[in-house]
């Protein structure tokens, strides 16, 4: 899986403690320590993530109008065409990576997506990203 680089500012004492753990063989390196610390912290919030993605956060909306995922997800051209044909509009909630396929136009996005919140990374054309920003600014 592709990773993203993050910078963290630590005090000399914190950095020294990490280096000692690495020297003792408890971690392969500073990055290994940071990944481990991040994973352990995130595991402690697992129920909060699930709660965020549950339908009650969109009260008054039909459950079928909510598309949510933890991990890697996306919208294909075929799915977009199907949603438009059915007149379906969706709310998108993703923790991870959300990819909107090439070939999906901003006009199609406006016909499909009521709201879109991605915690992580959104991949889409610049025009589609602009359409999503417009949707979020309007509130629908």
Short mmCIF file of C-alpha atoms in Angstrom, two decimals, residues 66-117:
data_model
loop_
_atom_site.label_atom_id
_atom_site.label_comp_id
_atom_site.label_asym_id
_atom_site.label_seq_id
_atom_site.Cartn_x
_atom_site.Cartn_y
_atom_site.Cartn_z
CA UNK A 66 -25.17 7.03 2.39
CA UNK A 67 -22.04 5.55 0.82
CA UNK A 68 -19.35 4.98 3.45
CA UNK A 69 -16.08 3.15 3.66
CA UNK A 70 -12.98 2.69 5.74
CA UNK A 71 -10.04 1.91 3.46
CA UNK A 72 -9.94 2.30 -0.30
CA UNK A 73 -13.14 3.11 -2.16
CA UNK A 74 -14.28 4.98 -5.21
CA UNK A 75 -16.84 5.85 -7.84
CA UNK A 76 -16.53 4.25 -11.26
CA UNK A 77 -17.98 5.63 -14.48
CA UNK A 78 -20.41 2.70 -14.57
CA UNK A 79 -21.61 3.36 -11.03
CA UNK A 80 -22.03 7.05 -11.81
CA UNK A 81 -24.08 6.26 -14.91
CA UNK A 82 -26.24 3.82 -12.92
CA UNK A 83 -26.89 6.35 -10.13
CA UNK A 84 -27.85 9.06 -12.62
CA UNK A 85 -30.19 6.68 -14.49
CA UNK A 86 -31.93 5.78 -11.21
CA UNK A 87 -32.06 9.42 -10.08
CA UNK A 88 -30.12 8.46 -6.94
CA UNK A 89 -28.14 10.99 -4.93
CA UNK A 90 -25.64 9.96 -2.27
CA UNK A 91 -23.72 11.26 0.71
CA UNK A 92 -20.11 10.04 0.68
CA UNK A 93 -18.15 9.43 3.90
CA UNK A 94 -14.71 7.83 3.62
CA UNK A 95 -11.80 7.29 5.96
CA UNK A 96 -8.90 6.38 3.71
CA UNK A 97 -8.69 6.83 -0.07
CA UNK A 98 -11.62 7.77 -2.31
CA UNK A 99 -11.04 7.71 -6.07
CA UNK A 100 -13.43 9.26 -8.56
CA UNK A 101 -12.72 7.71 -11.94
CA UNK A 102 -11.44 9.67 -14.90
CA UNK A 103 -14.22 10.43 -17.31
CA UNK A 104 -16.74 11.40 -14.64
CA UNK A 105 -17.63 15.02 -15.27
CA UNK A 106 -18.35 17.77 -12.75
CA UNK A 107 -21.93 17.85 -14.09
CA UNK A 108 -22.34 14.15 -13.29
CA UNK A 109 -20.91 14.69 -9.80
CA UNK A 110 -23.46 17.46 -9.19
CA UNK A 111 -26.23 15.03 -10.20
CA UNK A 112 -25.00 12.29 -7.88
CA UNK A 113 -23.31 13.65 -4.76
CA UNK A 114 -25.18 15.56 -2.06
CA UNK A 115 -22.14 15.78 0.22
CA UNK A 116 -18.65 14.33 0.28
CA UNK A 117 -16.28 14.13 3.23
#
